[in-house]
Short mmCIF file of C-alpha atoms and ligand atoms in Angstrom, two decimals:
data_model
loop_
_atom_site.label_atom_id
_atom_site.label_comp_id
_atom_site.label_asym_id
_atom_site.label_seq_id
_atom_site.Cartn_x
_atom_site.Cartn_y
_atom_site.Cartn_z
CA UNK A 846 26.02 166.46 90.58
CA UNK A 847 26.07 165.51 86.91
CA UNK A 848 26.13 168.46 84.54
CA UNK A 849 23.34 168.90 82.01
CA UNK A 850 23.95 170.25 78.51
CA UNK A 851 24.21 174.07 78.68
CA UNK A 852 21.93 176.30 76.62
CA UNK A 853 23.40 177.38 73.27
CA UNK A 854 24.83 180.91 72.89
CA UNK A 855 24.00 181.82 76.50
CA UNK A 856 27.45 182.72 77.82
CA UNK A 857 29.44 185.98 77.31
CA UNK A 858 32.82 184.44 77.73
CA UNK A 859 34.31 180.98 78.41
CA UNK A 860 37.17 179.72 80.47
CA UNK A 861 39.07 176.48 80.17
CA UNK A 862 41.12 175.25 83.16
CA UNK A 863 39.55 175.34 86.55
CA UNK A 864 42.62 175.29 88.80
CA UNK A 865 42.65 178.00 91.47
CA UNK A 866 43.68 180.83 89.18
CA UNK A 867 41.00 179.81 86.62
CA UNK A 868 38.27 179.47 89.25
CA UNK A 869 39.12 182.85 90.71
CA UNK A 870 39.15 184.63 87.38
CA UNK A 871 35.77 183.07 86.53
CA UNK A 872 34.32 184.36 89.86
CA UNK A 873 35.81 187.77 89.14
CA UNK A 874 34.23 187.86 85.70
CA UNK A 875 30.86 186.70 87.10
CA UNK A 876 31.02 189.37 89.84
CA UNK A 877 31.21 191.89 87.00
CA UNK A 878 28.01 190.60 85.43
CA UNK A 879 29.38 188.21 82.82
CA UNK A 880 27.81 184.79 82.21
CA UNK A 881 30.90 182.57 82.12
CA UNK A 882 31.00 179.18 80.40
CA UNK A 883 33.35 176.89 82.27
CA UNK A 884 35.09 173.71 81.25
CA UNK A 885 37.78 171.58 82.77
CA UNK A 886 39.48 168.41 81.45
CA UNK A 887 38.43 166.60 84.67
CA UNK A 888 34.70 167.13 84.92
CA UNK A 889 34.56 166.37 88.61
CA UNK A 890 36.40 169.70 89.20
CA UNK A 891 33.75 171.57 87.18
CA UNK A 892 30.94 169.86 89.14
CA UNK A 893 32.55 170.81 92.45
CA UNK A 894 33.16 174.37 91.38
CA UNK A 895 29.54 174.81 90.26
CA UNK A 896 28.21 173.19 93.45
CA UNK A 897 30.39 175.53 95.57
CA UNK A 898 29.12 178.55 93.69
CA UNK A 899 25.36 178.41 93.23
CA UNK A 900 23.57 181.26 91.45
CA UNK A 901 22.80 182.98 94.81
CA UNK A 902 26.55 183.72 95.14
CA UNK A 903 26.29 186.07 92.21
CA UNK A 904 23.16 187.81 93.59
CA UNK A 905 21.87 190.54 91.37
CA UNK A 906 25.21 191.11 89.55
CA UNK A 907 23.73 189.48 86.40
CA UNK A 908 26.74 187.14 86.26
CA UNK A 909 26.79 183.42 86.61
CA UNK A 910 28.24 180.08 85.53
CA UNK A 911 27.39 178.03 82.43
CA UNK A 912 29.13 174.70 83.07
CA UNK A 913 29.80 172.03 80.47
CA UNK A 914 31.17 168.51 80.68
CA UNK A 915 31.91 168.38 76.99
CA UNK A 916 34.15 170.76 75.04
CA UNK A 917 31.71 170.93 72.10
CA UNK A 918 28.86 171.88 74.41
CA UNK A 919 31.15 174.44 76.06
CA UNK A 920 31.96 176.06 72.69
CA UNK A 921 28.31 175.94 71.61
CA UNK A 922 27.21 177.68 74.78
CA UNK A 923 29.16 180.83 73.85
CA UNK A 924 27.78 183.95 72.15
CA UNK A 925 29.58 184.84 68.93
CA UNK A 926 32.18 185.97 68.23
CA UNK A 927 33.33 183.63 70.97
CA UNK A 928 35.72 184.73 73.62
CA UNK A 929 37.61 181.87 75.32
CA UNK A 930 40.17 182.29 78.06
CA UNK A 931 42.56 179.39 78.65
CA UNK A 932 44.20 179.08 82.06
CA UNK A 933 46.10 175.78 82.07
CA UNK A 934 49.72 174.93 82.61
CA UNK A 935 52.06 176.74 80.22
CA UNK A 936 53.68 174.72 77.45
CA UNK A 937 52.28 171.45 76.20
CA UNK A 938 48.96 171.65 78.05
CA UNK A 939 48.23 175.01 76.49
CA UNK A 940 48.95 173.68 72.99
CA UNK A 941 46.78 170.61 73.74
CA UNK A 942 43.81 172.79 74.75
CA UNK A 943 44.28 175.09 71.74
CA UNK A 944 44.45 172.13 69.39
CA UNK A 945 41.23 170.65 70.80
CA UNK A 946 39.41 174.02 70.54
CA UNK A 947 40.49 175.14 67.11
CA UNK A 948 38.37 172.73 65.04
CA UNK A 949 35.28 173.84 67.03
CA UNK A 950 35.74 177.58 66.47
CA UNK A 951 34.73 179.99 63.74
CA UNK A 952 36.51 182.80 62.03
CA UNK A 953 36.68 185.92 64.22
CA UNK A 954 36.53 184.04 67.56
CA UNK A 955 39.22 185.03 70.01
CA UNK A 956 41.32 182.68 72.20
CA UNK A 957 43.03 184.25 75.14
CA UNK A 958 45.94 182.51 76.88
CA UNK A 959 46.16 183.81 80.46
CA UNK A 960 48.87 181.42 81.51
CA UNK A 961 52.55 182.23 82.02
CA UNK A 962 53.50 181.39 78.45
CA UNK A 963 56.91 182.04 77.03
CA UNK A 964 56.42 185.00 74.69
CA UNK A 965 57.93 183.19 71.72
CA UNK A 966 55.30 180.46 72.14
CA UNK A 967 52.68 183.18 72.13
CA UNK A 968 54.12 184.61 68.90
CA UNK A 969 53.95 181.13 67.35
CA UNK A 970 50.39 180.46 68.53
CA UNK A 971 49.13 183.84 67.44
CA UNK A 972 50.56 183.29 63.94
CA UNK A 973 49.16 179.80 63.65
CA UNK A 974 45.67 180.80 64.72
CA UNK A 975 45.80 183.90 62.56
CA UNK A 976 46.38 181.71 59.54
CA UNK A 977 43.06 179.98 60.39
CA UNK A 978 41.20 183.30 60.72
CA UNK A 979 41.15 183.05 64.53
CA UNK A 980 42.20 185.80 66.88
CA UNK A 981 44.67 185.21 69.72
CA UNK A 982 45.63 187.24 72.74
CA UNK A 983 48.48 186.26 75.04
CA UNK A 984 47.78 188.02 78.31
CA UNK A 985 49.89 188.32 81.41
CA UNK A 986 47.78 187.83 84.52
CA UNK A 987 49.59 189.04 87.63
CA UNK A 988 48.54 189.09 91.26
CA UNK A 989 48.37 185.45 92.19
CA UNK A 990 45.14 183.88 93.41
CA UNK A 991 43.94 186.98 95.26
CA UNK A 992 44.56 189.14 92.22
CA UNK A 993 42.71 186.81 89.90
CA UNK A 994 39.75 186.86 92.29
CA UNK A 995 39.46 190.56 93.09
CA UNK A 996 41.49 192.37 90.48
CA UNK A 997 44.70 191.37 88.78
CA UNK A 998 47.02 193.38 86.63
CA UNK A 999 46.36 192.26 83.03
CA UNK A 1000 48.85 192.58 80.19
CA UNK A 1001 47.27 191.64 76.90
CA UNK A 1002 49.18 191.32 73.62
CA UNK A 1003 47.84 190.48 70.18
CA UNK A 1004 46.00 192.19 67.36
CA UNK A 1005 44.01 195.23 68.19
CA UNK A 1006 40.75 193.72 66.95
CA UNK A 1007 41.35 190.78 69.29
CA UNK A 1008 41.87 193.22 72.14
CA UNK A 1009 38.65 195.03 71.21
CA UNK A 1010 36.69 191.84 71.83
CA UNK A 1011 38.42 191.18 75.15
CA UNK A 1012 38.67 194.74 76.39
CA UNK A 1013 35.24 195.10 78.13
CA UNK A 1014 35.95 191.94 80.21
CA UNK A 1015 39.57 192.73 81.02
CA UNK A 1016 38.78 196.29 81.91
CA UNK A 1017 35.96 195.13 84.27
CA UNK A 1018 38.04 192.49 85.97
CA UNK A 1019 41.37 194.27 86.36
CA UNK A 1020 42.51 195.85 89.63
CA UNK A 1021 41.64 199.53 89.88
CA UNK A 1022 43.76 202.43 91.13
CA UNK A 1023 42.79 205.92 92.16
CA UNK A 1024 42.96 208.29 89.15
CA UNK A 1025 44.71 211.03 91.15
CA UNK A 1026 47.03 209.19 93.54
CA UNK A 1027 47.57 206.02 91.57
CA UNK A 1028 46.92 204.03 94.80
CA UNK A 1029 45.19 200.66 94.49
CA UNK A 1030 41.54 200.73 95.45
CA UNK A 1031 41.05 197.95 97.99
CA UNK A 1032 37.99 196.38 99.51
CA UNK A 1033 36.51 194.19 96.78
CA UNK A 1034 34.44 191.29 98.17
CA UNK A 1035 32.55 188.41 96.54
CA UNK A 1036 29.71 189.91 94.57
CA UNK A 1037 30.89 193.41 95.41
CA UNK A 1038 33.67 194.49 93.08
CA UNK A 1039 35.21 198.01 93.51
CA UNK A 1040 33.55 200.79 91.68
CA UNK A 1041 35.36 203.39 89.54
CA UNK A 1042 39.06 203.91 89.34
CA UNK A 1043 41.56 203.39 86.54
CA UNK A 1044 41.85 199.78 85.42
CA UNK A 1045 45.26 198.02 85.64
CA UNK A 1046 45.14 196.83 82.11
CA UNK A 1047 45.92 198.32 78.76
CA UNK A 1048 46.71 197.10 75.28
CA UNK A 1049 50.41 196.26 75.45
CA UNK A 1050 51.25 195.56 71.84
CA UNK A 1051 51.15 192.92 69.07
CA UNK A 1052 52.10 189.22 69.16
CA UNK A 1053 53.92 188.18 72.28
CA UNK A 1054 54.15 191.67 73.83
CA UNK A 1055 51.75 190.98 76.69
CA UNK A 1056 53.45 187.76 77.81
CA UNK A 1057 56.85 189.44 77.35
CA UNK A 1058 55.82 192.33 79.64
CA UNK A 1059 54.61 189.81 82.22
CA UNK A 1060 57.85 187.82 81.96
CA UNK A 1061 60.04 190.87 82.65
CA UNK A 1062 57.61 191.90 85.38
CA UNK A 1063 58.36 188.57 87.03
CA UNK A 1064 62.10 189.12 86.55
CA UNK A 1065 61.79 192.48 88.29
CA UNK A 1066 59.79 190.73 90.98
CA UNK A 1067 62.59 188.20 91.55
CA UNK A 1068 65.04 191.10 92.03
CA UNK A 1069 62.65 193.06 94.29
CA UNK A 1070 62.13 190.02 96.54
CA UNK A 1071 65.84 189.14 96.64
CA UNK A 1072 66.73 192.77 97.58
CA UNK A 1073 64.27 192.68 100.48
CA UNK A 1074 65.81 189.39 101.60
CA UNK A 1075 69.27 190.91 101.47
CA UNK A 1076 68.06 193.89 103.55
CA UNK A 1077 66.71 191.44 106.11
CA UNK A 1078 69.94 189.46 106.16
CA UNK A 1079 72.09 192.55 106.64
CA UNK A 1080 69.81 194.00 109.35
CA UNK A 1081 69.84 190.60 111.10
CA UNK A 1082 73.44 189.49 110.73
CA UNK A 1083 75.39 192.79 110.30
CA UNK A 1084 73.20 194.90 112.61
CA UNK A 1085 71.99 192.19 114.98
CA UNK A 1086 68.29 192.96 114.82
CA UNK A 1087 65.67 190.29 115.61
CA UNK A 1088 63.03 189.30 112.98
CA UNK A 1089 60.40 191.18 115.04
CA UNK A 1090 62.54 194.33 115.09
CA UNK A 1091 63.11 194.07 111.38
CA UNK A 1092 59.37 193.65 110.88
CA UNK A 1093 58.92 197.01 112.67
CA UNK A 1094 61.58 198.59 110.52
CA UNK A 1095 59.88 197.34 107.35
CA UNK A 1096 56.53 198.69 108.55
CA UNK A 1097 58.12 202.11 108.87
CA UNK A 1098 59.67 201.78 105.43
CA UNK A 1099 56.25 200.95 104.10
CA UNK A 1100 55.15 204.49 105.03
CA UNK A 1101 57.68 206.11 102.67
CA UNK A 1102 59.22 205.68 99.21
CA UNK A 1103 59.44 201.92 99.69
CA UNK A 1104 55.71 201.52 100.25
CA UNK A 1105 54.89 198.24 98.44
CA UNK A 1106 53.00 194.99 98.68
CA UNK A 1107 56.26 193.00 98.97
CA UNK A 1108 57.55 195.09 101.94
CA UNK A 1109 54.14 194.81 103.59
CA UNK A 1110 54.06 191.00 103.37
CA UNK A 1111 57.70 190.78 104.42
CA UNK A 1112 56.81 192.72 107.57
CA UNK A 1113 53.95 190.36 108.22
CA UNK A 1114 56.13 187.27 107.75
CA UNK A 1115 58.89 188.57 110.02
CA UNK A 1116 56.41 189.35 112.81
CA UNK A 1117 54.99 185.82 112.63
CA UNK A 1118 55.93 183.12 115.15
CA UNK A 1119 55.80 179.42 114.27
CA UNK A 1120 52.67 177.98 115.85
CA UNK A 1121 54.46 174.64 116.50
CA UNK A 1122 57.75 175.74 118.00
CA UNK A 1123 57.13 179.35 118.91
CA UNK A 1124 60.30 180.30 117.07
CA UNK A 1125 60.29 183.21 114.55
CA UNK A 1126 58.44 181.70 111.62
CA UNK A 1127 61.21 182.70 109.17
CA UNK A 1128 63.65 180.48 111.14
CA UNK A 1129 61.60 177.32 110.57
CA UNK A 1130 61.28 177.89 106.85
CA UNK A 1131 63.93 175.91 104.91
CA UNK A 1132 66.20 178.25 102.97
CA UNK A 1133 66.00 176.53 99.58
CA UNK A 1134 64.13 178.59 97.02
CA UNK A 1135 62.01 177.30 94.17
CA UNK A 1136 61.36 178.93 90.84
CA UNK A 1137 59.09 178.40 87.91
CA UNK A 1138 61.29 179.91 85.23
CA UNK A 1139 60.11 183.41 84.39
CA UNK A 1140 63.13 185.02 86.08
CA UNK A 1141 65.40 182.67 84.10
CA UNK A 1142 63.52 183.44 80.85
CA UNK A 1143 63.96 187.16 81.49
CA UNK A 1144 67.69 186.74 82.04
CA UNK A 1145 68.11 184.48 78.95
CA UNK A 1146 66.30 187.04 76.85
CA UNK A 1147 68.38 189.87 78.34
CA UNK A 1148 71.52 187.91 77.33
CA UNK A 1149 70.07 187.38 73.85
CA UNK A 1150 69.39 191.10 73.47
CA UNK A 1151 72.67 192.17 75.15
CA UNK A 1152 70.92 194.21 77.85
CA UNK A 1153 72.67 194.33 81.23
CA UNK A 1154 70.12 193.12 83.84
CA UNK A 1155 72.60 191.82 86.39
CA UNK A 1156 70.42 192.41 89.47
CA UNK A 1157 67.63 190.30 87.94
CA UNK A 1158 70.08 187.56 86.98
CA UNK A 1159 71.69 187.68 90.42
CA UNK A 1160 68.26 187.17 91.96
CA UNK A 1161 67.81 184.07 89.84
CA UNK A 1162 71.28 182.79 90.79
CA UNK A 1163 70.57 183.57 94.46
CA UNK A 1164 67.67 181.11 94.24
CA UNK A 1165 69.95 178.61 92.53
CA UNK A 1166 72.64 178.81 95.21
CA UNK A 1167 70.01 178.63 97.94
CA UNK A 1168 68.74 175.41 96.36
CA UNK A 1169 72.20 173.83 96.91
CA UNK A 1170 71.28 173.44 100.57
CA UNK A 1171 73.14 170.16 101.28
CA UNK A 1172 76.24 171.37 99.49
CA UNK A 1173 76.22 174.62 101.40
CA UNK A 1174 75.89 172.80 104.71
CA UNK A 1175 79.02 170.79 103.75
CA UNK A 1176 80.84 173.90 102.57
CA UNK A 1177 80.00 175.76 105.80
CA UNK A 1178 82.19 173.26 107.68
CA UNK A 1179 85.16 173.96 105.46
CA UNK A 1180 85.08 177.57 104.31
CA UNK A 1181 85.51 180.32 106.91
CA UNK A 1182 84.45 183.92 106.53
CA UNK A 1183 85.51 186.93 108.67
CA UNK A 1184 86.06 185.91 112.33
CA UNK A 1185 84.75 189.20 113.81
CA UNK A 1186 82.39 191.91 112.62
CA UNK A 1187 84.08 194.86 111.00
CA UNK A 1188 84.12 198.19 112.91
CA UNK A 1189 82.20 199.84 110.07
CA UNK A 1190 78.84 201.01 111.49
CA UNK A 1191 75.73 201.21 109.37
CA UNK A 1192 72.35 202.58 110.30
CA UNK A 1193 68.93 201.09 109.56
CA UNK A 1194 68.30 204.16 107.39
CA UNK A 1195 71.39 203.26 105.39
CA UNK A 1196 69.90 199.84 104.64
CA UNK A 1197 66.69 201.53 103.54
CA UNK A 1198 68.64 203.76 101.19
CA UNK A 1199 70.61 200.77 99.83
CA UNK A 1200 67.37 198.97 99.26
CA UNK A 1201 65.85 201.95 97.50
CA UNK A 1202 68.83 202.54 95.14
CA UNK A 1203 69.23 198.84 94.37
CA UNK A 1204 65.56 198.52 93.65
CA UNK A 1205 65.72 201.48 91.37
CA UNK A 1206 68.57 199.83 89.46
CA UNK A 1207 66.65 196.57 89.11
CA UNK A 1208 63.63 198.42 87.71
CA UNK A 1209 65.94 200.53 85.47
CA UNK A 1210 67.37 197.23 84.12
CA UNK A 1211 63.93 195.72 83.54
CA UNK A 1212 62.67 198.84 81.81
CA UNK A 1213 65.77 199.11 79.73
CA UNK A 1214 65.02 195.53 78.63
CA UNK A 1215 61.51 196.67 77.63
CA UNK A 1216 63.04 199.48 75.58
CA UNK A 1217 65.37 197.07 73.80
CA UNK A 1218 62.68 194.47 73.21
CA UNK A 1219 60.26 197.11 71.93
CA UNK A 1220 62.82 198.01 69.27
CA UNK A 1221 63.94 194.48 68.53
CA UNK A 1222 60.40 193.09 68.10
CA UNK A 1223 58.73 196.25 66.78
CA UNK A 1224 56.20 196.49 69.67
CA UNK A 1225 56.14 200.26 70.40
CA UNK A 1226 55.74 199.67 74.11
CA UNK A 1227 54.42 202.55 76.30
CA UNK A 1228 56.66 202.24 79.32
CA UNK A 1229 54.71 204.78 81.40
CA UNK A 1230 51.46 202.91 80.83
CA UNK A 1231 53.19 199.66 81.74
CA UNK A 1232 54.38 201.06 85.04
CA UNK A 1233 50.85 202.35 85.63
CA UNK A 1234 49.22 198.95 85.24
CA UNK A 1235 51.73 197.46 87.69
CA UNK A 1236 50.34 199.85 90.36
CA UNK A 1237 47.46 197.65 91.31
CA UNK A 1238 46.80 193.92 91.38
CA UNK A 1239 50.27 192.60 90.81
CA UNK A 1240 53.02 191.44 93.16
CA UNK A 1241 55.31 194.33 92.51
CA UNK A 1242 52.65 196.97 93.15
CA UNK A 1243 54.31 199.89 94.82
CA UNK A 1244 54.10 203.68 95.26
CA UNK A 1245 57.46 203.90 93.45
CA UNK A 1246 55.79 202.86 90.13
CA UNK A 1247 53.91 206.16 90.03
CA UNK A 1248 57.33 207.88 89.87
CA UNK A 1249 58.31 205.63 86.96
CA UNK A 1250 55.11 206.59 85.13
CA UNK A 1251 55.86 210.27 85.75
CA UNK A 1252 59.43 209.84 84.55
CA UNK A 1253 58.22 208.43 81.19
CA UNK A 1254 55.55 211.14 80.99
CA UNK A 1255 58.30 213.73 81.33
CA UNK A 1256 60.52 212.01 78.73
CA UNK A 1257 58.80 209.22 76.72
CA UNK A 1258 62.13 208.33 75.09
CA UNK A 1259 64.03 208.20 78.42
CA UNK A 1260 67.07 205.94 77.87
CA UNK A 1261 67.35 204.73 81.45
CA UNK A 1262 65.33 205.43 84.60
CA UNK A 1263 68.55 206.45 86.43
CA UNK A 1264 68.77 209.46 84.10
CA UNK A 1265 65.37 210.87 85.14
CA UNK A 1266 66.04 213.97 87.18
CA UNK A 1267 63.87 212.79 90.18
CA UNK A 1268 65.56 209.39 90.37
CA UNK A 1269 69.02 210.84 89.74
CA UNK A 1270 68.56 213.17 92.67
CA UNK A 1271 67.29 210.35 94.93
CA UNK A 1272 70.36 208.24 94.18
CA UNK A 1273 72.67 211.20 94.67
CA UNK A 1274 71.25 211.64 98.15
CA UNK A 1275 71.34 208.01 99.08
CA UNK A 1276 74.41 206.63 97.47
CA UNK A 1277 76.85 207.15 100.34
CA UNK A 1278 74.61 204.99 102.50
CA UNK A 1279 74.22 202.43 99.70
CA UNK A 1280 77.99 202.13 99.37
CA UNK A 1281 78.51 201.73 103.11
CA UNK A 1282 75.91 198.93 103.28
CA UNK A 1283 77.48 197.04 100.40
CA UNK A 1284 80.89 197.59 102.06
CA UNK A 1285 79.59 196.38 105.41
CA UNK A 1286 78.07 193.27 103.81
CA UNK A 1287 81.38 192.46 102.12
CA UNK A 1288 83.45 193.08 105.27
CA UNK A 1289 81.16 191.00 107.50
CA UNK A 1290 80.75 188.20 104.97
CA UNK A 1291 77.00 188.65 104.51
CA UNK A 1292 76.19 187.78 100.88
CA UNK A 1293 74.49 190.63 99.06
CA UNK A 1294 74.59 189.67 95.37
CA UNK A 1295 71.69 191.84 94.20
CA UNK A 1296 72.77 194.87 96.24
CA UNK A 1297 76.33 194.76 95.08
CA UNK A 1298 75.49 194.01 91.47
CA UNK A 1299 73.04 196.94 91.44
CA UNK A 1300 75.78 199.17 92.76
CA UNK A 1301 78.22 197.91 90.12
CA UNK A 1302 75.54 198.55 87.51
CA UNK A 1303 75.16 202.13 88.69
CA UNK A 1304 78.91 202.68 88.86
CA UNK A 1305 79.41 201.13 85.38
CA UNK A 1306 76.55 203.06 83.85
CA UNK A 1307 77.77 206.42 85.18
CA UNK A 1308 81.43 205.89 84.20
CA UNK A 1309 82.60 207.53 80.98
CA UNK A 1310 85.41 204.98 80.75
CA UNK A 1311 85.49 201.29 81.66
CA UNK A 1312 88.33 198.84 81.62
CA UNK A 1313 86.88 197.39 78.37
CA UNK A 1314 89.81 199.16 76.72
CA UNK A 1315 92.15 196.58 78.22
CA UNK A 1316 89.67 193.93 77.29
CA UNK A 1317 89.60 194.96 73.63
CA UNK A 1318 93.42 194.99 73.63
CA UNK A 1319 93.43 191.46 75.07
CA UNK A 1320 91.01 190.32 72.34
CA UNK A 1321 93.13 191.90 69.66
CA UNK A 1322 96.22 190.25 71.16
CA UNK A 1323 95.04 186.69 71.28
CA UNK A 1324 92.44 186.53 68.58
CA UNK A 1325 93.11 189.49 66.26
CA UNK A 1326 89.62 190.70 67.03
CA UNK A 1327 90.62 194.29 66.23
CA UNK A 1328 89.94 197.43 68.23
CA UNK A 1329 88.62 200.97 67.76
CA UNK A 1330 90.70 204.00 68.84
CA UNK A 1331 89.71 206.91 71.06
CA UNK A 1332 91.35 209.31 68.51
CA UNK A 1333 89.48 207.98 65.50
CA UNK A 1334 85.77 207.82 64.51
CA UNK A 1335 83.69 204.81 65.65
CA UNK A 1336 83.51 202.06 63.09
CA UNK A 1337 87.18 202.17 62.06
CA UNK A 1338 88.95 198.99 63.17
CA UNK A 1339 92.62 198.49 63.85
CA UNK A 1340 94.86 195.59 64.60
CA UNK A 1341 98.31 195.41 66.12
CA UNK A 1342 100.81 192.70 65.29
CA UNK A 1343 101.54 191.88 68.86
CA UNK A 1344 105.24 191.20 69.68
CA UNK A 1345 106.29 187.79 70.77
CA UNK A 1346 109.60 186.89 72.33
CA UNK A 1347 111.24 186.72 68.89
CA UNK A 1348 109.62 189.87 67.55
CA UNK A 1349 109.55 192.39 70.34
CA UNK A 1350 108.52 195.52 68.34
CA UNK A 1351 104.87 196.59 68.11
CA UNK A 1352 103.61 196.99 64.49
CA UNK A 1353 100.34 198.77 63.93
CA UNK A 1354 98.47 198.22 60.73
CA UNK A 1355 95.16 199.81 59.83
CA UNK A 1356 92.79 197.16 58.54
CA UNK A 1357 90.23 199.57 57.12
CA UNK A 1358 87.61 196.94 57.78
CA UNK A 1359 84.26 197.46 59.43
CA UNK A 1360 82.00 194.95 61.04
P1 2AM B 913 42.74 168.91 85.28
O1 2AM B 913 41.91 169.42 86.43
O2 2AM B 913 41.95 167.96 84.41
O3 2AM B 913 44.09 168.36 85.68
C1 2AM B 913 46.08 173.28 85.98
O4 2AM B 913 46.83 172.17 85.93
C2 2AM B 913 44.85 173.20 85.08
O5 2AM B 913 45.28 172.86 83.74
C3 2AM B 913 43.85 172.21 85.49
O6 2AM B 913 42.62 172.74 85.27
C4 2AM B 913 44.16 171.03 84.56
O7 2AM B 913 43.02 170.18 84.33
C5 2AM B 913 44.49 171.76 83.31
N1 2AM B 913 45.28 170.93 82.43
C6 2AM B 913 46.57 170.49 82.64
N2 2AM B 913 47.00 169.80 81.56
C7 2AM B 913 45.97 169.80 80.69
C8 2AM B 913 45.82 169.21 79.36
N3 2AM B 913 46.82 168.57 78.76
N4 2AM B 913 44.64 169.45 78.74
C9 2AM B 913 43.63 170.13 79.33
N5 2AM B 913 43.73 170.65 80.58
C10 2AM B 913 44.90 170.50 81.23
#
């Protein structure tokens, strides 16, 4: 079916990039009554998409598709100020699409990048378009294909006037949660979006704030997934449960504080048998994980800002070590672990508690990173609102997020989630179990990098003193890096002339320098 030229100024919004996410977001917008202009580099994809979705699909919603084979026709088909969403591969392709669009646009038009862009790219693009009088929004879109189709969590960043143009569309398309309980409202179908509820989108902040929030969301997601995998590994190899038994355990967990999309799908996976071999499905899946980079970006940024997010980084490294499959197979023939299980007994409930506490630490780390980034980049992030928009649509949607929102409502300037009275009490109750699970994993040789780093984070954070005193002394010894004293105000620096074999006495000299 060849496409004819679309009518000028007939579409409410346009979308470039008709891969699955793009197609689904278009259908979502059309379900909400928007006429959506669509364009894809390869026109055959546009033709197929339009053929698969004739006007009848949109019934009486008022929405529909306005396809174009030519980018100029696509731009001309949009009402002004134009609103154009780009959903192509992050990086070069996004720049290529922006570069081809810009000469066709007019002042006041808004370009929205819904891809997984690196936030610094978004800052650069927003500035460049701003200089041309164009508006730019970098928006996180979370929830995978299903989310894009029936309600994603949307995290837009940019200028407020850009958001004002996008808001009606984003609010309509976002996932919705119940105003009272915060629970996602399910049940959307093609042509029948959910009615009412609180949308899982809100203005995040200027510049790259939206993509930043999405990036750290993904980092948290890495940690959340890895922690569930470690729970599974411990239940299976330290407690001897079968995948089906673990599936049942996770279904029970899903009734309580751990209620989340990721626990739910893990229970589904563990219950599944492989249709070919009849083995537990999880046993036929090769244990070499892939990644697309957002967890790494989060960790790199955390290192740049000096924010401890060890559990997120460990989750990235866990994927890296899993990817060394062949090397691990060779190592397994050489390196031996414990020869027998330790006598330490742990309960299934203890693993649940360990998962809960570790998960809390991973979220505390991610939200501490938001706090630091908000200050560093001047974004004024509303952390309670961010937790709220994660409640529906996105991969980390969970009951637990409501508690995070409440924590920030109680104390907007909360330094760390672990200090919230509700969470502090939860950890106090559960920490003995958490410790026993980490100990059991260590004794039995079951790797638990995210569990144990979360526990170390907790223990480091709650300790008034750390062995960094010895560390500072070492630094002063070998590099004259100076040290501060516990009996003097902060900011006063001292140095010791460390003795060597010829000069055994210790000579202290105050440097009176500050750095
Ligand atoms: P395509 O169908 O022509 O390949 C995901 O890859 C989406 O991004 C697809 O819609 C793809 O278009 C589009 N895409 C990838 N690179 C692109 C580029 N350099 N310019 C325009 N679209 C691109």
